[in-house]
Coordinates of C-alpha atoms and ligand atoms in Angstrom, one line a residue:
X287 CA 182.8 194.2 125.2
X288 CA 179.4 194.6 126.4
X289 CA 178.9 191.1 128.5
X290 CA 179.8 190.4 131.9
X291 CA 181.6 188.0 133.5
X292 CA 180.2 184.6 134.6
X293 CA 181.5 184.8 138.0
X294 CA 179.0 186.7 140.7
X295 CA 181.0 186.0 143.7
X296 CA 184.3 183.8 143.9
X297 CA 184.3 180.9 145.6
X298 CA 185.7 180.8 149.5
X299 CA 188.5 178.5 148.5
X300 CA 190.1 177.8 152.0
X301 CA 186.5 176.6 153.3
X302 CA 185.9 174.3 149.7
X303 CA 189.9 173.3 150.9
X304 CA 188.8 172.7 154.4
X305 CA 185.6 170.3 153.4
X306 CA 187.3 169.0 150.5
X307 CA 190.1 167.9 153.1
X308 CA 187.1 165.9 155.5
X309 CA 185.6 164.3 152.1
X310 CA 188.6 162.2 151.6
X311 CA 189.1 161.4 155.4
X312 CA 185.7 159.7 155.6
X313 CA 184.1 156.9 154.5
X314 CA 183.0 156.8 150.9
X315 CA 178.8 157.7 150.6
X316 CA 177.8 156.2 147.5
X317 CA 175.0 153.8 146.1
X318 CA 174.5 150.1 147.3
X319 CA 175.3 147.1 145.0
X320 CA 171.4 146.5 144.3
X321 CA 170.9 150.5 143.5
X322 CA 173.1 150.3 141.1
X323 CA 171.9 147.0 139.7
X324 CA 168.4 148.5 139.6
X325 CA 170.1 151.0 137.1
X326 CA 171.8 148.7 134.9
X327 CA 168.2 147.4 134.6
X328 CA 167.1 150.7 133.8
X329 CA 169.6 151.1 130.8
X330 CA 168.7 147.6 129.8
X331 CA 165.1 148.5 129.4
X332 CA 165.3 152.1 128.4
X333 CA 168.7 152.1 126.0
X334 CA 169.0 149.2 123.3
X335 CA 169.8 151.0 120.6
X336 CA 172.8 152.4 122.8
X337 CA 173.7 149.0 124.0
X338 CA 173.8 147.6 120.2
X339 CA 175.7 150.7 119.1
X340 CA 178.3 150.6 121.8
X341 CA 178.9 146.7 121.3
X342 CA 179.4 147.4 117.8
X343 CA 182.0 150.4 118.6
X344 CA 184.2 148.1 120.7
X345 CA 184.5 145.9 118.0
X346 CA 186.1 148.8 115.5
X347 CA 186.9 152.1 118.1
X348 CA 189.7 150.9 120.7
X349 CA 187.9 151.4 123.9
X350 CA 184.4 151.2 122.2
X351 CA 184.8 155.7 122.8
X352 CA 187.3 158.0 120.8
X353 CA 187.3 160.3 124.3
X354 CA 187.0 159.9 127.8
X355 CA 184.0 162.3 127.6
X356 CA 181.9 159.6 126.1
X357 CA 182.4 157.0 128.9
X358 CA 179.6 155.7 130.4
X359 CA 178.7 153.0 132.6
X360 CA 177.0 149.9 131.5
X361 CA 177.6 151.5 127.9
X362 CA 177.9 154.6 126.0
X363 CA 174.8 156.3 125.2
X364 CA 174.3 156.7 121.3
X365 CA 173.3 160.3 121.7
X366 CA 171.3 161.1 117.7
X367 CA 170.7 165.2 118.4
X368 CA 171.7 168.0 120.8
X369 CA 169.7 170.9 121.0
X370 CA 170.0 173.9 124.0
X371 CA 170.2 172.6 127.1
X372 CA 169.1 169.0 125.4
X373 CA 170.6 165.7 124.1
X374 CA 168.7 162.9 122.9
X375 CA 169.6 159.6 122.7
X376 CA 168.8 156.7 119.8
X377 CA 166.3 155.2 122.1
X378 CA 164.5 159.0 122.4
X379 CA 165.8 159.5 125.9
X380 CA 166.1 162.8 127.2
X381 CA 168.7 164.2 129.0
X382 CA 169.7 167.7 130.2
X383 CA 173.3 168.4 129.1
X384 CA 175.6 169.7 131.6
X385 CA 178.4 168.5 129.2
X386 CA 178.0 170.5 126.4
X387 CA 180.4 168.8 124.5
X388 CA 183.0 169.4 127.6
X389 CA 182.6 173.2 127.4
X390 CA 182.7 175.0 124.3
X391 CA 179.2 175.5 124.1
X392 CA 178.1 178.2 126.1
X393 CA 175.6 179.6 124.0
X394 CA 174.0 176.2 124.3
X395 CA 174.0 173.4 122.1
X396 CA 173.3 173.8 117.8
X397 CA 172.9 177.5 118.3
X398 CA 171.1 178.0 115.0
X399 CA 172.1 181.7 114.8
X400 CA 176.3 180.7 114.7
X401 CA 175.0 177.3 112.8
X402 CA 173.4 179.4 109.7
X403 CA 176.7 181.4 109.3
X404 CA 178.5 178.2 109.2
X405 CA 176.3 176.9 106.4
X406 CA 176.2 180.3 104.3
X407 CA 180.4 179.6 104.7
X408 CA 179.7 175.8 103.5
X409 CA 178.2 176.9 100.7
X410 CA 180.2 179.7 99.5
X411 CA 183.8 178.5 99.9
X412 CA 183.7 174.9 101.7
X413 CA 185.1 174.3 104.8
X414 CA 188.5 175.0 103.9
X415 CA 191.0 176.1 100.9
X416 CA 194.6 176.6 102.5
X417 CA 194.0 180.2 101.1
X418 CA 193.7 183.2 103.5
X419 CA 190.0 184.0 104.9
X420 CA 188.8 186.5 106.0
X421 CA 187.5 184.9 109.0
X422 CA 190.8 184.3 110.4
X423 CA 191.5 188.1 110.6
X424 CA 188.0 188.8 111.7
X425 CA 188.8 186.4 114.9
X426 CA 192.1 187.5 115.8
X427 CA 190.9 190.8 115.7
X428 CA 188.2 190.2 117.8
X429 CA 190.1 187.9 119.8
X430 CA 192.4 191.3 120.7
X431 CA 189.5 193.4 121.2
X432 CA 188.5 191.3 124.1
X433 CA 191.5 190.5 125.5
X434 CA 194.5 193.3 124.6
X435 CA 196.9 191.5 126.1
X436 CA 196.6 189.0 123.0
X437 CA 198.5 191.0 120.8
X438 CA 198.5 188.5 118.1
X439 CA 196.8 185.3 117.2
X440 CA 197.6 182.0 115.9
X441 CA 194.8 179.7 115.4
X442 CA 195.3 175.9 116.0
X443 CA 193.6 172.5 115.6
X444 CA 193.1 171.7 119.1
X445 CA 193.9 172.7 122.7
X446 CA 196.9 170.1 122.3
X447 CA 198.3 171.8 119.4
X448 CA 198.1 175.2 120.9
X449 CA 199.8 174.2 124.5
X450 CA 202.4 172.7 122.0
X451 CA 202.8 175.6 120.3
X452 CA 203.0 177.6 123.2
X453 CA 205.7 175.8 125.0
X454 CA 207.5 175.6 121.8
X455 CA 207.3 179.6 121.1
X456 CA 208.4 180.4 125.1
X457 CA 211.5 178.3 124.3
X458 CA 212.2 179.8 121.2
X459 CA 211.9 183.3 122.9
X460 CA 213.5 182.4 125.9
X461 CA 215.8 180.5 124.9
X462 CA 215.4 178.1 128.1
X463 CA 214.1 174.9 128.1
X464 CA 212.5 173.9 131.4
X465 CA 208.6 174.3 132.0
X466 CA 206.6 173.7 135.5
X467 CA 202.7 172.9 135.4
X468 CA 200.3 172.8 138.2
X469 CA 200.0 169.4 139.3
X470 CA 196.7 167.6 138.7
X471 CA 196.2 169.7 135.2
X472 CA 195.2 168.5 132.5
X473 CA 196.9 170.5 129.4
X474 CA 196.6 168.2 126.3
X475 CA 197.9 164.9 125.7
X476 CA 201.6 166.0 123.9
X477 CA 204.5 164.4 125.3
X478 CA 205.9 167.0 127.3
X479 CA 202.6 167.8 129.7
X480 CA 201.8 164.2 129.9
X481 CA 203.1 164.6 133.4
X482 CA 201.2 164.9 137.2
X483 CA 197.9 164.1 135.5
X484 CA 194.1 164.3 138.0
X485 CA 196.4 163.7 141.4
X486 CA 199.1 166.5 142.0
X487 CA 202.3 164.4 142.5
X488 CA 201.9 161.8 140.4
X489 CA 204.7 162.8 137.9
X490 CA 205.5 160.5 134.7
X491 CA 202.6 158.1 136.1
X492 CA 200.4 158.1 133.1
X493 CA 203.6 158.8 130.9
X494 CA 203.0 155.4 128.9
X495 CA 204.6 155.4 125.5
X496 CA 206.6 158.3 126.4
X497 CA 210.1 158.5 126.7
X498 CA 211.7 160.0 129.8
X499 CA 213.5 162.3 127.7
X500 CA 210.5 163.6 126.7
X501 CA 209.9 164.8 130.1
X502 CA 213.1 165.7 131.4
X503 CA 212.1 169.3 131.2
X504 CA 208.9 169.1 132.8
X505 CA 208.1 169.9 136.5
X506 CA 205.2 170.1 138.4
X507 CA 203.9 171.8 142.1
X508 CA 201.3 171.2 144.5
X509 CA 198.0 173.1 143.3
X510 CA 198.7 176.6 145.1
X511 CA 201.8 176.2 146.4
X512 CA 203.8 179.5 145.6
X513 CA 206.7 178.6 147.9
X514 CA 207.1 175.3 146.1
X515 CA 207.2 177.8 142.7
X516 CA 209.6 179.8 144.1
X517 CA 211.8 176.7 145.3
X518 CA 211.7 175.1 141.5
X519 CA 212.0 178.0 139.7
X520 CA 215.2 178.9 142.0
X521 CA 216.3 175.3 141.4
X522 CA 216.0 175.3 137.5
X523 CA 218.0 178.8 137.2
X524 CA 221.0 176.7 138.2
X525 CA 219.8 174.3 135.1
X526 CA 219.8 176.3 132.4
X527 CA 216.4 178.6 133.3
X528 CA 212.6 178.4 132.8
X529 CA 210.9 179.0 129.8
X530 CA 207.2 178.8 130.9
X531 CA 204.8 178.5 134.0
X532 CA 201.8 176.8 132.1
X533 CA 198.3 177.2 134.6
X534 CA 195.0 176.6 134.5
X535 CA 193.9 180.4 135.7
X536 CA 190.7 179.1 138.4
X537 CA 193.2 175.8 139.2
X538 CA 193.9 172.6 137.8
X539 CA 191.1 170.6 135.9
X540 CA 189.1 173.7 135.6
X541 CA 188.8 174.7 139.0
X542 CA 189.0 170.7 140.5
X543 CA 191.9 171.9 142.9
X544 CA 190.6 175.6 143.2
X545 CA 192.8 178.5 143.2
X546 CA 192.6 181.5 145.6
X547 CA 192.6 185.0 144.8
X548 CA 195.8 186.5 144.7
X549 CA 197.7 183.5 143.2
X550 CA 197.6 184.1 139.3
X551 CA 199.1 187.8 140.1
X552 CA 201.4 186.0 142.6
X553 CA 203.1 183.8 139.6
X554 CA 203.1 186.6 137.2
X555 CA 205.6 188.3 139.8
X556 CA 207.6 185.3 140.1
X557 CA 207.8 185.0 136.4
X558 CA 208.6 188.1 136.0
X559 CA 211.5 187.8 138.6
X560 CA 213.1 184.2 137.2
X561 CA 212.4 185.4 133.8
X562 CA 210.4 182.8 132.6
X563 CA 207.3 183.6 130.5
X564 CA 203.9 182.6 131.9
X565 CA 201.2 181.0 129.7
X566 CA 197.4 180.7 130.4
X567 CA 195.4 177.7 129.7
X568 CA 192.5 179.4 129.0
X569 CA 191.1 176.6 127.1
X570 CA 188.6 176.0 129.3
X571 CA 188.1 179.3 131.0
X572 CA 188.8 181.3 127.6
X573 CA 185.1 183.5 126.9
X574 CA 183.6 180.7 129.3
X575 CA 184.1 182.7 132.2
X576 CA 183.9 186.4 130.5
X577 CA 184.4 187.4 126.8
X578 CA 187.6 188.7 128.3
X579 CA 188.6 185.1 130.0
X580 CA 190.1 184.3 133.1
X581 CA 193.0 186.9 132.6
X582 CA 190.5 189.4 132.5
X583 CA 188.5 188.4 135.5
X584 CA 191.8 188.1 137.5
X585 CA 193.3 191.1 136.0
X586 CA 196.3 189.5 135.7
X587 CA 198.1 189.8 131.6
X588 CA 200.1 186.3 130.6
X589 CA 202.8 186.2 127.7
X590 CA 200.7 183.6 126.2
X591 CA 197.9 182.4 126.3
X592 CA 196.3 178.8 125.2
X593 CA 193.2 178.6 123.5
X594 CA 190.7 175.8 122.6
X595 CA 186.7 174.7 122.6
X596 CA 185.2 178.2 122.3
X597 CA 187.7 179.8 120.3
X598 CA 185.7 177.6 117.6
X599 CA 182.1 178.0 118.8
X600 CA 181.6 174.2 119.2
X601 CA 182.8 173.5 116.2
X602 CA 186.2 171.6 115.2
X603 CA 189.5 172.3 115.0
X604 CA 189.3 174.1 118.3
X605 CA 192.9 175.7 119.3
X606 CA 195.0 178.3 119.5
X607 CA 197.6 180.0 121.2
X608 CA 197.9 184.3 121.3
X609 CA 199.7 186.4 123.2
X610 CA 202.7 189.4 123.0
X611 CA 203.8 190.9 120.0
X612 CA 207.5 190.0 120.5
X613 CA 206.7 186.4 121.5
X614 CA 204.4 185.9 119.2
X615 CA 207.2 186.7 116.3
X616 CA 208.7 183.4 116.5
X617 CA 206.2 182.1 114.7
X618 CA 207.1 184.2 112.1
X619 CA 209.3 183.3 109.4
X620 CA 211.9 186.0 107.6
X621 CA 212.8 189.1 109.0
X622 CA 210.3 189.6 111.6
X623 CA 211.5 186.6 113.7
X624 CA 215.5 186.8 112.6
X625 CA 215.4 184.1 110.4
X626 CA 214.3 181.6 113.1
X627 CA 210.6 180.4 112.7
X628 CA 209.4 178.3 115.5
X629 CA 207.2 175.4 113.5
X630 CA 203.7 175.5 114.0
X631 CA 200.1 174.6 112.0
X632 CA 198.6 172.2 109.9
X633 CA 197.1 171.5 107.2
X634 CA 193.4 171.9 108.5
X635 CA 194.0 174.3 111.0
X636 CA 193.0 178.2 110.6
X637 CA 190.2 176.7 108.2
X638 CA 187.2 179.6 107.5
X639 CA 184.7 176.8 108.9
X640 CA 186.7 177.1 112.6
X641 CA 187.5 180.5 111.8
X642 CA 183.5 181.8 110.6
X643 CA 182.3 179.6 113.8
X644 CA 184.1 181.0 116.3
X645 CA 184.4 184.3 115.5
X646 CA 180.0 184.5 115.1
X647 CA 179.8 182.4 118.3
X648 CA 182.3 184.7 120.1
X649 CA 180.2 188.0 119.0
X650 CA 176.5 186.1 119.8
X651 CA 178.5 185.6 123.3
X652 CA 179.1 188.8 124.0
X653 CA 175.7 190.3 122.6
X654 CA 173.8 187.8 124.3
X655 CA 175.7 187.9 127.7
X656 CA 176.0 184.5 127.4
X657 CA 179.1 183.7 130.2
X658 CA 176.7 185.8 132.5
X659 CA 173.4 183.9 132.0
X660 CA 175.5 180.4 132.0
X661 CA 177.2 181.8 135.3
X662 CA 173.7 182.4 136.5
X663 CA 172.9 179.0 136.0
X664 CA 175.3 177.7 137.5
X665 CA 175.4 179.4 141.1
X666 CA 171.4 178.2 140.7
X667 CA 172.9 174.9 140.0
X668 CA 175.3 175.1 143.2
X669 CA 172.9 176.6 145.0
X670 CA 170.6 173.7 144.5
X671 CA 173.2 171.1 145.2
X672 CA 174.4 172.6 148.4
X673 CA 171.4 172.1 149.7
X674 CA 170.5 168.9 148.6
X675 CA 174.3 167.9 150.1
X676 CA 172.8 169.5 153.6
X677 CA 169.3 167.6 153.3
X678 CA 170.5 164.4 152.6
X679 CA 173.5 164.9 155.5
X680 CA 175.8 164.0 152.8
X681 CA 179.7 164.9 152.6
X682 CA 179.7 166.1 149.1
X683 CA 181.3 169.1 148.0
X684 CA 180.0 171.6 145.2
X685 CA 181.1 175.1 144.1
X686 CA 181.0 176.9 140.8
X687 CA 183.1 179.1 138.4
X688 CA 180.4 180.6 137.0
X689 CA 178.9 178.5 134.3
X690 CA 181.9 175.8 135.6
X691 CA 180.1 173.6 138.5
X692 CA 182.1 171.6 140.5
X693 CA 180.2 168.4 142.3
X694 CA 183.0 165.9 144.7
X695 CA 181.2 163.0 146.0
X696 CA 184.3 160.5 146.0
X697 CA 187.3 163.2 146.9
X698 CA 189.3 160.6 144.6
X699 CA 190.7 163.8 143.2
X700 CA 192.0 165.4 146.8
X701 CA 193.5 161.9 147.7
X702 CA 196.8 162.2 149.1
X703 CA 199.7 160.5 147.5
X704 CA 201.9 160.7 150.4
X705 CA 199.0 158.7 152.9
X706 CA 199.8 155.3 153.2
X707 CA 196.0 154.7 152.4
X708 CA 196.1 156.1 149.0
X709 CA 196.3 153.0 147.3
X710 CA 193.5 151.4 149.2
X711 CA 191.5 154.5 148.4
X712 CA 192.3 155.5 144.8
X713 CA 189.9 152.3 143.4
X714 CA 186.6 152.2 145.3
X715 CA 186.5 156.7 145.2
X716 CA 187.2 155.9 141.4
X717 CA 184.5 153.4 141.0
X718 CA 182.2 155.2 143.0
X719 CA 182.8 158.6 140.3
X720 CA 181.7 156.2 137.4
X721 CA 178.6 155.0 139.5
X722 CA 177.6 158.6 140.3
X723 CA 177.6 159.3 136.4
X724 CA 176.2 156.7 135.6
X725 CA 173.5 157.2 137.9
X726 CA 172.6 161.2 136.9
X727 CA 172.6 160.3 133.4
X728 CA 169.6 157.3 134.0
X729 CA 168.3 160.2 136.0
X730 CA 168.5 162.3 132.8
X731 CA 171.4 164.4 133.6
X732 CA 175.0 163.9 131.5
X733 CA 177.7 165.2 133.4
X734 CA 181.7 165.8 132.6
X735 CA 182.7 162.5 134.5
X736 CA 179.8 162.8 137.7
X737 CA 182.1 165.4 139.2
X738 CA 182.0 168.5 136.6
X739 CA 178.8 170.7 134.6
X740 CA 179.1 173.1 132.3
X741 CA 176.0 175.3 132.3
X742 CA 175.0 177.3 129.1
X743 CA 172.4 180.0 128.4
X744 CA 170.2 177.8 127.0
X745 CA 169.7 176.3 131.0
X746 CA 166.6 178.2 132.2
X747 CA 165.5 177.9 135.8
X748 CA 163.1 175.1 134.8
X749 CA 166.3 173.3 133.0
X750 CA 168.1 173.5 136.4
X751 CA 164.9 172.6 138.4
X752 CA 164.5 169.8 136.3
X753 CA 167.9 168.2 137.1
X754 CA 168.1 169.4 140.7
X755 CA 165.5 167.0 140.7
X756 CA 167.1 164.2 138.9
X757 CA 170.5 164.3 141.4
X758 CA 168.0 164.8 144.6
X759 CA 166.9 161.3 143.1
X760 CA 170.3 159.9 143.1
X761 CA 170.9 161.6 146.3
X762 CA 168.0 160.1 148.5
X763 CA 169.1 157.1 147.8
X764 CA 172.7 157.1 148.9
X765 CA 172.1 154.8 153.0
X766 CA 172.6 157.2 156.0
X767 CA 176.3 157.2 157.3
Ligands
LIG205 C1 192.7 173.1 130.3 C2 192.8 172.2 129.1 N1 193.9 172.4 128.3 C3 194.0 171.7 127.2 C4 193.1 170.8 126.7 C5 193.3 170.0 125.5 O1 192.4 170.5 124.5 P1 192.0 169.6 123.3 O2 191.1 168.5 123.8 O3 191.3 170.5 122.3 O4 193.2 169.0 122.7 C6 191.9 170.6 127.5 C7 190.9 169.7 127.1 O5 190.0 169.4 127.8 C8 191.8 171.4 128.7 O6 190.7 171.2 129.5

């Protein structure tokens, strides 16, 4: 490994805690009703096309998006190319794009270099055969090389699959069924993790179309809490045991409810004391942060580890899960595993197209410095924010993972179940998240929800300049307190 990692100074997590904390005990700061009619009018003037795709997509997609990430407020933008630090709608709007496709692209968007080796694949073998590739070894390998403690490698078609597979193998190896999460995380949609979804707490909430059952072996914590860890883990040794601690390595939705130093290494040595394995979800943070991932940065070595969006350099079928030699056996049929195979794959998944794209985007990564340069980016990003938050006397909160920004202008996140306001609060901080999106991206900036960028290498200083300029736009016009 000859990068960096994207991370030049960690974030001061009990400060972000301690503003985070007065965010959600003031008054919402957001646009007035005629601001944001003045943007609807911009859309209406400036994105037909959008507007005539989008009505056409309610009529055959449920939801008029196939993902969350598309939402947009009055409609969807129709978005016809995506270059760098670029997308550009139907309508030949511009936009910078701190989504990048919500995070696998940190090289930047249609990097031709990892797109030519997936065309040279196209048109040798296709995109897939069900036969072995080459590719498949070539990324596991490399996979190892910059993360040892990923002994092995099973390659997946999504971040879903792999956090199935991965609760599934630390069962199998265990031979225990229970698994805690971090509550607020976001690990896939399976059954099992559908559980304390965005607000810590909020158990089988979102659980619709799920049976309880489903979830009976699912537990969640506060973000951070080790004594609650240690209180639940105690509690399910007198029920049978824990197979897994699943986390997000920086803190739930990639940093939302950031960690502090110290905790990752703090779990591992509860794991290892209950005897439960403990899994990464590095699907996010995995070659984002550092070609050797969050585990590397924290210097802290999982069982498992859950992998997604990089792991196929922006391409699909993104997922898998790695990890120890012995764990990684049960996926195994025959000998090696005892006879016992824990199930896992698909018909699509391991394809050389997935395989060929992430294993030439990983190596550009690393020769590029790519998680470095994006990390860049993003403390100039954070840098800028911060002091448009100060100039504009507004209580927002931003702080970055590196090339993983962070930007709270409703708090609806930090909202606190237990406080009787909660319910009062949860709609207007939720609307006012939509309206903040909405409003960057007429400003020209697409963002993961208004609250979250992902910075490549592709964003130059002039990229960042140009949308510090578009949010200090939005900003200006938010009235005084
Ligand atoms: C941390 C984390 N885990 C798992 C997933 C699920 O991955 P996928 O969308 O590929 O199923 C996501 C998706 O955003 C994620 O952010």
């Amino acid at each position: 490994m000859t990068s960096r990692y994207g991370i030049s100074q960690y974030p001061d997590v009990p400060a972000i805690q301690a503003r985070l904390a007065e965010l959600t005990s003031t008054p919402i700061r957001t646009l007035t009703k005629e601001q944001l009619e003045e943007y609807h009018a911009w859309y209406a003037e400036h994105t037909p096309a959008s507007r005539e795709a989008a009505a056409e997509a309610e009529s055959a997609i449920p939801g008029g998006v196939q993902h969350n990430l598309a939402l947009n407020d009055p409609w969807a933008l129709d978005i016809v190319a995506a270059n760098g630090a670029y997308l550009y709608d139907a309508d030949g709007n511009r936009y910078v794009d701190f989504l990048q496709a919500g995070g696998p692209t940190v090289l930047g968007s249609n990097y031709a270099p990892v797109r030519e080796k997936v065309i040279e694949l196209l048109a040798s073998c296709g995109p897939v055969t069900g036969m072995l590739h080459a590719s498949e070894i070539a990324l596991a390998k490399l996979i190892h090389d910059f993360m040892p403690g990923v002994h092995k490698f099973r390659m997946l078609g999504s971040g879903t699959e792999a956090v199935m597979a991965a609760i599934r193998a630390a069962r199998a190896f265990t031979g225990k069924a229970n698994i805690i999460k971090i509550g607020g995380a976001y690990h896939g949609w399976s059954d099992q993790v559908v559980y304390g979804l965005r607000i810590p707490g909020t158990g089988s909430l979102e659980a619709v179309g799920i049976p309880a059952g489903a979830l009976a072996a699912t537990s969640e914590i506060l973000p951070g809490d080790l004594d609650m860890l240690r209180a639940r883990l105690t509690a399910n040794a007198e029920a049978g045991g824990t197979a897994a601690v699943i986390l997000e390595p920086v803190g739930p939705e990639s940093g939302s409810y950031p960690v502090r130093l110290g905790f990752n290494a703090a779990v591992r040595e509860l794991c290892d004391e209950f005897g439960a394995l403990l899994v990464f979800d590095e699907v996010v943070t995995g070659f984002r942060l550092g070609m050797g991932g969050a585990q590397g940065y924290f210097g802290v070595t999982p069982d498992l580890t859950v992998f997604g969006k990089c792991v196929a350099g922006g391409y699909p079928a993104a997922g898998g899960v790695g990890g120890r030699e012995e764990v990684m056996a049960v996926y195994a049929g025959g000998l090696t595993a005892g006879g016992q195979r824990a199930l896992t794959g698909g018909t699509l998944s391991a394809n050389p197209l997935s395989c060929t794209a992430g294993y030439h985007a990983l190596l550009e990564m690393d020769r590029t410095d790519a998680p470095a340069k994006a990390g860049a980016a993003g403390d100039r990003l954070r840098d800028g924010l911060t002091t448009l938050i100060a100039k504009y006397d507004l209580p927002y909160v931003t702080y970055n993972f590196g090339s993983i920004v962070h930007l709270h202008t409703s708090g609806v996140l930090h909202l606190n179940l237990n406080d009787p306001a909660f319910f009062t609060e949860l709609g207007p901080r939720k609307d006012m998240l939509g309206h903040m999106s909405m409003a960057f991206a007429a400003e020209g900036i697409v963002t993961l929800a208004g609250s979250r960028m992902y910075t490549s290498m592709a964003d130059t200083d002039e990229v960042v300049d140009e949308a510090l300029a578009g949010f200090e736009r939005v900003f200006a016009k938010i009235p005084a307190a």
